[in-house]
Amino acid sequence: MDIKQYIRGALALPEKDDKIEYFNVKGRISGNVLVNAQRNCPTPAYTYQVDITGFWEEYQKLKSSCDYHLTFNTLLMRLLAEGLKAAPRLNAHLEYNHTSSCGRLIVKDHIDVAMPVFLESGETFPIKVKNIENKSLREIAQQVDDLLERLHNTDMDQVLFDLVAQRMVGFAMRGKLLSTISQIATGYIGKYKVAKVSDLFKKVPRDSHTLQIDELNEATVCLSNWGPLSDNLKGCVTFSPLLYPQVFLMSVGNARDKEYAFKNEAGEVEIGVKKELPISLMFDHRIGGFGDVVPFVKRLDEIFEHPEIIREW
């Protein structure tokens, strides 16, 4: 082994024929948010399997009878809003100083849901569905349809560059000058760049038919809808980092049929089928304990036990 091979092994450098993919602008934004989440948020998770047999049947009836585009994802968004109304401290942003251990919880008076969607590249990125706290299912469904339509009309790279610029201003104003300069420099110079310097002066028309920056920046809560997005998923997300400075995230898997044994009125054992939905709830432990999540879970249980309530939504 020569010295070059020795150093390459010590540094775990890529081999000559390895394929190297550098982060694009979406990857850099997501990476920054998720790393900050892991560094800043002590996050426990509560996962449970919910019997939604009746809830699913009511959803199917409502979907077949309503005159708008109703998806299970839209219904879950309204379900999330109902839970947050019962547990408002989960619909908040947290500011925390690691040096002094001082912090403050900013409980939001509106519910903005970050909802991951598939981009044309095959990647996912959250867009924000705003102010759903008092909206009907019809209104939420129409808002989601409008967002998805405008997503297809949007130059995502350019709007993400604008989002990065906004965040760099925020970093600088918080005194993180070195990080700001480093991220700007590597964004446009060197092998890690995601754009040309000339793109700084590129003007892309943006109007009511395209997404705006405020529909991509921080929401008040996140609905991680990996199950509804991917029909073939059989597992359940048991943990996901919070989108800092949010303090709560609801992750939902696929609704699936499950066989179970039960005793009938005659005391005989029979096999039946029920619909189950895996739900995981992640929360920032600094806002308190699991007691903050209990009202949320109880409200969801009430809805699943009396699913006819969704007719009023």
Tab-separated table of C-alpha atoms in Angstrom:
chain	number	residue	atom	x	y	z
A	1	MET	CA	0.000	0.000	0.000
A	2	ASP	CA	1.503	3.311	-1.097
A	3	ILE	CA	1.044	6.615	0.717
A	4	LYS	CA	-1.832	7.728	-1.571
A	5	GLN	CA	-3.771	4.547	-0.923
A	6	TYR	CA	-3.087	4.851	2.792
A	7	ILE	CA	-4.406	8.445	2.900
A	8	ARG	CA	-7.392	7.578	0.716
A	9	GLY	CA	-8.336	4.777	3.099
A	10	ALA	CA	-7.813	6.953	6.157
A	11	LEU	CA	-10.091	9.675	4.765
A	12	ALA	CA	-12.618	7.218	3.258
A	13	LEU	CA	-12.287	9.030	-0.064
A	14	PRO	CA	-14.395	7.906	-3.053
A	15	GLU	CA	-12.948	5.448	-5.533
A	16	LYS	CA	-12.205	6.426	-9.134
A	17	ASP	CA	-15.379	4.858	-10.599
A	18	ASP	CA	-17.749	5.957	-7.836
A	19	LYS	CA	-20.651	8.190	-8.839
A	20	ILE	CA	-20.701	11.505	-6.967
A	21	GLU	CA	-23.881	13.563	-6.583
A	22	TYR	CA	-23.627	17.014	-5.040
A	23	PHE	CA	-26.584	18.521	-3.193
A	24	ASN	CA	-28.851	20.707	-5.288
A	25	VAL	CA	-30.594	23.753	-3.814
A	26	LYS	CA	-33.485	21.643	-2.496
A	27	GLY	CA	-31.055	19.229	-0.850
A	28	ARG	CA	-29.151	22.056	0.790
A	29	ILE	CA	-32.303	23.648	2.200
A	30	SER	CA	-33.658	20.330	3.482
A	31	GLY	CA	-30.278	19.320	4.886
A	32	ASN	CA	-29.909	22.583	6.765
A	33	VAL	CA	-33.404	22.343	8.262
A	34	LEU	CA	-33.072	18.690	9.280
A	35	VAL	CA	-29.585	19.044	10.769
A	36	ASN	CA	-30.771	22.038	12.794
A	37	ALA	CA	-33.711	19.929	13.941
A	38	GLN	CA	-31.479	17.080	15.119
A	39	ARG	CA	-29.144	19.492	16.886
A	40	ASN	CA	-31.836	21.600	18.509
A	41	CYS	CA	-34.866	19.426	19.226
A	42	PRO	CA	-35.008	16.670	21.873
A	43	THR	CA	-37.773	14.707	20.159
A	44	PRO	CA	-39.697	11.741	21.560
A	45	ALA	CA	-42.215	9.898	19.359
A	46	TYR	CA	-45.529	8.236	20.154
A	47	THR	CA	-46.753	5.657	17.631
A	48	TYR	CA	-50.055	3.863	17.657
A	49	GLN	CA	-52.271	1.800	15.343
A	50	VAL	CA	-55.755	3.249	15.031
A	51	ASP	CA	-58.870	1.335	14.002
A	52	ILE	CA	-60.381	3.615	11.364
A	53	THR	CA	-62.871	1.155	9.879
A	54	GLY	CA	-65.866	3.432	10.461
A	55	PHE	CA	-63.856	6.554	9.676
A	56	TRP	CA	-62.756	5.070	6.336
A	57	GLU	CA	-66.323	4.094	5.443
A	58	GLU	CA	-67.553	7.626	6.153
A	59	TYR	CA	-64.715	9.027	4.070
A	60	GLN	CA	-65.641	6.802	1.108
A	61	LYS	CA	-69.303	7.856	1.358
A	62	LEU	CA	-68.395	11.528	1.559
A	63	LYS	CA	-65.911	11.244	-1.296
A	64	SER	CA	-68.486	9.650	-3.600
A	65	SER	CA	-71.194	12.190	-2.794
A	66	CYS	CA	-69.323	15.517	-2.596
A	67	ASP	CA	-68.910	17.801	-5.609
A	68	TYR	CA	-65.237	18.664	-5.011
A	69	HIS	CA	-61.918	16.773	-5.151
A	70	LEU	CA	-61.646	15.144	-1.729
A	71	THR	CA	-58.557	13.065	-0.922
A	72	PHE	CA	-57.680	11.160	2.231
A	73	ASN	CA	-54.731	13.513	2.635
A	74	THR	CA	-57.113	16.497	2.802
A	75	LEU	CA	-59.195	14.691	5.410
A	76	LEU	CA	-56.056	13.993	7.464
A	77	MET	CA	-55.157	17.672	7.324
A	78	ARG	CA	-58.528	18.608	8.807
A	79	LEU	CA	-58.080	15.823	11.381
A	80	LEU	CA	-54.728	17.340	12.358
A	81	ALA	CA	-56.347	20.768	12.751
A	82	GLU	CA	-59.025	19.299	15.036
A	83	GLY	CA	-56.355	17.733	17.226
A	84	LEU	CA	-54.398	20.979	17.430
A	85	LYS	CA	-57.481	22.900	18.527
A	86	ALA	CA	-57.638	20.545	21.519
A	87	ALA	CA	-53.871	20.853	22.120
A	88	PRO	CA	-52.938	24.404	21.009
A	89	ARG	CA	-49.436	24.338	22.552
A	90	LEU	CA	-48.435	21.872	19.824
A	91	ASN	CA	-49.193	24.477	17.161
A	92	ALA	CA	-46.230	26.668	18.027
A	93	HIS	CA	-42.686	27.769	17.312
A	94	LEU	CA	-39.937	27.503	19.908
A	95	GLU	CA	-37.029	29.909	20.341
A	96	TYR	CA	-34.216	28.616	22.549
A	97	ASN	CA	-30.779	29.893	23.554
A	98	HIS	CA	-28.380	26.992	24.152
A	99	THR	CA	-25.897	29.193	25.985
A	100	SER	CA	-28.290	30.643	28.569
A	101	SER	CA	-30.933	27.854	28.416
A	102	CYS	CA	-33.548	30.577	28.016
A	103	GLY	CA	-36.414	30.116	25.604
A	104	ARG	CA	-39.930	31.037	24.702
A	105	LEU	CA	-42.858	29.190	23.129
A	106	ILE	CA	-44.810	31.150	20.532
A	107	VAL	CA	-48.280	29.585	20.324
A	108	LYS	CA	-49.689	30.461	16.910
A	109	ASP	CA	-53.206	31.796	16.451
A	110	HIS	CA	-53.477	30.160	13.015
A	111	ILE	CA	-52.694	26.688	11.679
A	112	ASP	CA	-50.353	26.465	8.677
A	113	VAL	CA	-49.587	22.885	7.642
A	114	ALA	CA	-46.353	21.919	5.878
A	115	MET	CA	-47.389	19.154	3.467
A	116	PRO	CA	-44.728	17.220	1.491
A	117	VAL	CA	-45.433	16.878	-2.240
A	118	PHE	CA	-43.605	15.184	-5.091
A	119	LEU	CA	-41.638	17.488	-7.387
A	120	GLU	CA	-41.099	16.706	-11.076
A	121	SER	CA	-37.564	15.581	-10.193
A	122	GLY	CA	-39.030	12.815	-8.007
A	123	GLU	CA	-37.914	14.564	-4.819
A	124	THR	CA	-40.280	15.684	-2.096
A	125	PHE	CA	-40.527	19.162	-0.644
A	126	PRO	CA	-43.050	20.662	1.793
A	127	ILE	CA	-45.449	23.362	0.641
A	128	LYS	CA	-47.559	25.306	3.100
A	129	VAL	CA	-51.334	25.094	3.330
A	130	LYS	CA	-52.214	28.245	5.231
A	131	ASN	CA	-54.880	29.192	7.756
A	132	ILE	CA	-56.867	25.958	7.844
A	133	GLU	CA	-58.058	26.286	11.441
A	134	ASN	CA	-61.601	27.330	10.484
A	135	LYS	CA	-61.795	26.060	6.904
A	136	SER	CA	-64.194	23.413	5.685
A	137	LEU	CA	-63.045	20.275	3.899
A	138	ARG	CA	-64.164	21.852	0.628
A	139	GLU	CA	-62.066	24.963	1.246
A	140	ILE	CA	-58.979	22.962	2.237
A	141	ALA	CA	-59.367	20.689	-0.806
A	142	GLN	CA	-59.678	23.668	-3.138
A	143	GLN	CA	-56.642	25.332	-1.547
A	144	VAL	CA	-54.549	22.170	-1.981
A	145	ASP	CA	-55.645	21.798	-5.616
A	146	ASP	CA	-54.700	25.430	-6.253
A	147	LEU	CA	-51.260	24.962	-4.651
A	148	LEU	CA	-50.545	21.844	-6.725
A	149	GLU	CA	-51.636	23.562	-9.933
A	150	ARG	CA	-49.406	26.549	-9.250
A	151	LEU	CA	-46.557	24.189	-8.323
A	152	HIS	CA	-46.508	22.952	-11.939
A	153	ASN	CA	-46.236	26.566	-13.170
A	154	THR	CA	-43.337	27.420	-10.876
A	155	ASP	CA	-39.601	27.453	-11.563
A	156	MET	CA	-38.823	25.673	-8.277
A	157	ASP	CA	-35.077	26.276	-8.411
A	158	GLN	CA	-35.593	30.018	-8.729
A	159	VAL	CA	-38.184	30.292	-5.960
A	160	LEU	CA	-35.936	28.159	-3.739
A	161	PHE	CA	-33.031	30.540	-4.460
A	162	ASP	CA	-35.287	33.367	-3.275
A	163	LEU	CA	-36.156	31.342	-0.175
A	164	VAL	CA	-32.469	30.755	0.547
A	165	ALA	CA	-31.801	34.485	0.186
A	166	GLN	CA	-34.541	35.240	2.699
A	167	ARG	CA	-33.087	32.731	5.150
A	168	MET	CA	-29.587	34.102	4.695
A	169	VAL	CA	-30.910	37.521	5.710
A	170	GLY	CA	-32.361	35.897	8.821
A	171	PHE	CA	-29.051	34.164	9.639
A	172	ALA	CA	-27.150	37.424	9.221
A	173	MET	CA	-29.589	39.342	11.429
A	174	ARG	CA	-29.096	36.703	14.144
A	175	GLY	CA	-25.345	37.277	14.028
A	176	LYS	CA	-24.454	34.092	12.119
A	177	LEU	CA	-22.242	35.979	9.677
A	178	LEU	CA	-19.652	33.238	9.071
A	179	SER	CA	-22.357	30.666	8.260
A	180	THR	CA	-24.116	33.171	6.008
A	181	ILE	CA	-20.975	34.022	4.052
A	182	SER	CA	-20.009	30.353	3.735
A	183	GLN	CA	-23.400	29.264	2.434
A	184	ILE	CA	-23.615	32.115	-0.055
A	185	ALA	CA	-20.072	31.538	-1.330
A	186	THR	CA	-20.428	27.773	-1.758
A	187	GLY	CA	-23.818	28.271	-3.396
A	188	TYR	CA	-22.310	30.089	-6.365
A	189	ILE	CA	-18.578	29.242	-6.332
A	190	GLY	CA	-16.672	25.946	-6.350
A	191	LYS	CA	-17.650	22.313	-6.814
A	192	TYR	CA	-20.590	22.512	-4.407
A	193	LYS	CA	-22.295	25.394	-6.214
A	194	VAL	CA	-25.965	25.038	-7.104
A	195	ALA	CA	-26.193	28.044	-9.441
A	196	LYS	CA	-24.148	30.462	-11.505
A	197	VAL	CA	-23.319	33.944	-10.250
A	198	SER	CA	-25.352	35.313	-13.160
A	199	ASP	CA	-28.445	33.671	-11.634
A	200	LEU	CA	-28.269	36.268	-8.863
A	201	PHE	CA	-29.483	38.819	-11.396
A	202	LYS	CA	-31.981	36.568	-13.136
A	203	LYS	CA	-35.525	37.864	-12.993
A	204	VAL	CA	-38.226	35.245	-13.252
A	205	PRO	CA	-41.834	36.433	-13.558
A	206	ARG	CA	-43.864	35.448	-10.545
A	207	ASP	CA	-47.594	36.058	-10.291
A	208	SER	CA	-50.785	34.576	-8.919
A	209	HIS	CA	-50.243	31.482	-11.093
A	210	THR	CA	-46.992	30.466	-9.357
A	211	LEU	CA	-45.947	29.614	-5.801
A	212	GLN	CA	-44.709	32.404	-3.559
A	213	ILE	CA	-41.904	32.316	-0.980
A	214	ASP	CA	-44.327	32.397	1.953
A	215	GLU	CA	-45.868	29.152	0.693
A	216	LEU	CA	-42.524	27.367	1.117
A	217	ASN	CA	-41.128	28.773	4.359
A	218	GLU	CA	-41.848	27.613	7.910
A	219	ALA	CA	-45.383	26.470	8.695
A	220	THR	CA	-46.692	26.048	12.237
A	221	VAL	CA	-46.901	22.234	12.051
A	222	CYS	CA	-46.028	19.402	9.669
A	223	LEU	CA	-48.124	16.548	8.298
A	224	SER	CA	-45.718	13.880	7.054
A	225	ASN	CA	-47.999	12.081	4.611
A	226	TRP	CA	-45.627	9.392	3.329
A	227	GLY	CA	-48.367	6.781	3.405
A	228	PRO	CA	-50.899	8.609	1.188
A	229	LEU	CA	-48.045	9.704	-1.107
A	230	SER	CA	-46.806	6.145	-1.677
A	231	ASP	CA	-49.510	3.486	-1.997
A	232	ASN	CA	-47.173	0.504	-1.706
A	233	LEU	CA	-45.579	1.391	1.620
A	234	LYS	CA	-46.189	-1.340	4.191
A	235	GLY	CA	-44.231	0.092	7.088
A	236	CYS	CA	-44.761	2.984	9.433
A	237	VAL	CA	-42.545	6.002	10.067
A	238	THR	CA	-41.713	5.743	13.756
A	239	PHE	CA	-39.523	8.840	13.966
A	240	SER	CA	-38.892	11.958	11.916
A	241	PRO	CA	-37.052	15.141	12.935
A	242	LEU	CA	-39.164	18.203	13.542
A	243	LEU	CA	-38.991	21.094	11.085
A	244	TYR	CA	-37.376	23.531	13.498
A	245	PRO	CA	-38.698	25.865	14.963
A	246	GLN	CA	-41.903	23.764	14.912
A	247	VAL	CA	-42.589	21.641	17.990
A	248	PHE	CA	-44.924	18.971	16.586
A	249	LEU	CA	-45.203	16.631	13.616
A	250	MET	CA	-47.821	14.026	12.703
A	251	SER	CA	-46.612	11.220	10.452
A	252	VAL	CA	-49.162	8.963	8.756
A	253	GLY	CA	-48.647	5.617	7.035
A	254	ASN	CA	-50.960	3.699	4.714
A	255	ALA	CA	-54.443	2.715	5.787
A	256	ARG	CA	-54.491	-1.060	5.441
A	257	ASP	CA	-56.754	-4.017	6.106
A	258	LYS	CA	-55.839	-6.252	9.031
A	259	GLU	CA	-57.405	-9.539	10.113
A	260	TYR	CA	-58.308	-9.971	13.768
A	261	ALA	CA	-60.025	-12.560	15.941
A	262	PHE	CA	-63.129	-11.767	17.985
A	263	LYS	CA	-65.934	-13.560	19.787
A	264	ASN	CA	-69.449	-13.275	18.388
A	265	GLU	CA	-72.645	-13.115	20.471
A	266	ALA	CA	-72.636	-16.900	20.756
A	267	GLY	CA	-69.133	-16.842	22.229
A	268	GLU	CA	-67.609	-18.381	19.111
A	269	VAL	CA	-64.309	-17.116	17.762
A	270	GLU	CA	-64.506	-15.566	14.301
A	271	ILE	CA	-62.065	-13.809	12.009
A	272	GLY	CA	-62.866	-10.302	10.827
A	273	VAL	CA	-61.164	-7.508	8.942
A	274	LYS	CA	-60.670	-3.942	10.126
A	275	LYS	CA	-58.954	-0.934	8.621
A	276	GLU	CA	-55.918	0.296	10.531
A	277	LEU	CA	-53.955	3.510	10.203
A	278	PRO	CA	-50.451	3.847	11.708
A	279	ILE	CA	-49.903	7.297	13.185
A	280	SER	CA	-46.701	8.630	14.753
A	281	LEU	CA	-46.606	11.849	16.761
A	282	MET	CA	-43.272	13.635	17.278
A	283	PHE	CA	-42.950	16.539	19.700
A	284	ASP	CA	-40.278	18.768	21.194
A	285	HIS	CA	-39.812	17.640	24.817
A	286	ARG	CA	-38.792	21.130	25.899
A	287	ILE	CA	-42.374	22.387	25.696
A	288	GLY	CA	-43.332	19.954	28.454
A	289	GLY	CA	-44.047	16.249	28.631
A	290	PHE	CA	-46.421	13.830	26.952
A	291	GLY	CA	-49.249	15.613	28.754
A	292	ASP	CA	-49.268	18.169	25.961
A	293	VAL	CA	-49.969	15.408	23.423
A	294	VAL	CA	-52.709	13.634	25.397
A	295	PRO	CA	-55.511	16.105	24.478
A	296	PHE	CA	-54.522	15.737	20.822
A	297	VAL	CA	-54.743	11.928	20.971
A	298	LYS	CA	-58.044	12.020	22.880
A	299	ARG	CA	-59.588	14.323	20.284
A	300	LEU	CA	-58.499	12.023	17.455
A	301	ASP	CA	-59.911	9.023	19.322
A	302	GLU	CA	-63.247	10.823	19.703
A	303	ILE	CA	-63.387	11.423	15.955
A	304	PHE	CA	-62.474	7.836	15.082
A	305	GLU	CA	-65.152	6.560	17.486
A	306	HIS	CA	-67.785	8.908	16.011
A	307	PRO	CA	-66.692	9.281	12.372
A	308	GLU	CA	-70.043	10.682	11.240
A	309	ILE	CA	-68.748	14.041	12.481
A	310	ILE	CA	-66.779	14.482	9.250
A	311	ARG	CA	-70.088	15.124	7.459
A	312	GLU	CA	-70.146	18.470	9.281
A	313	TRP	CA	-66.638	19.393	8.163
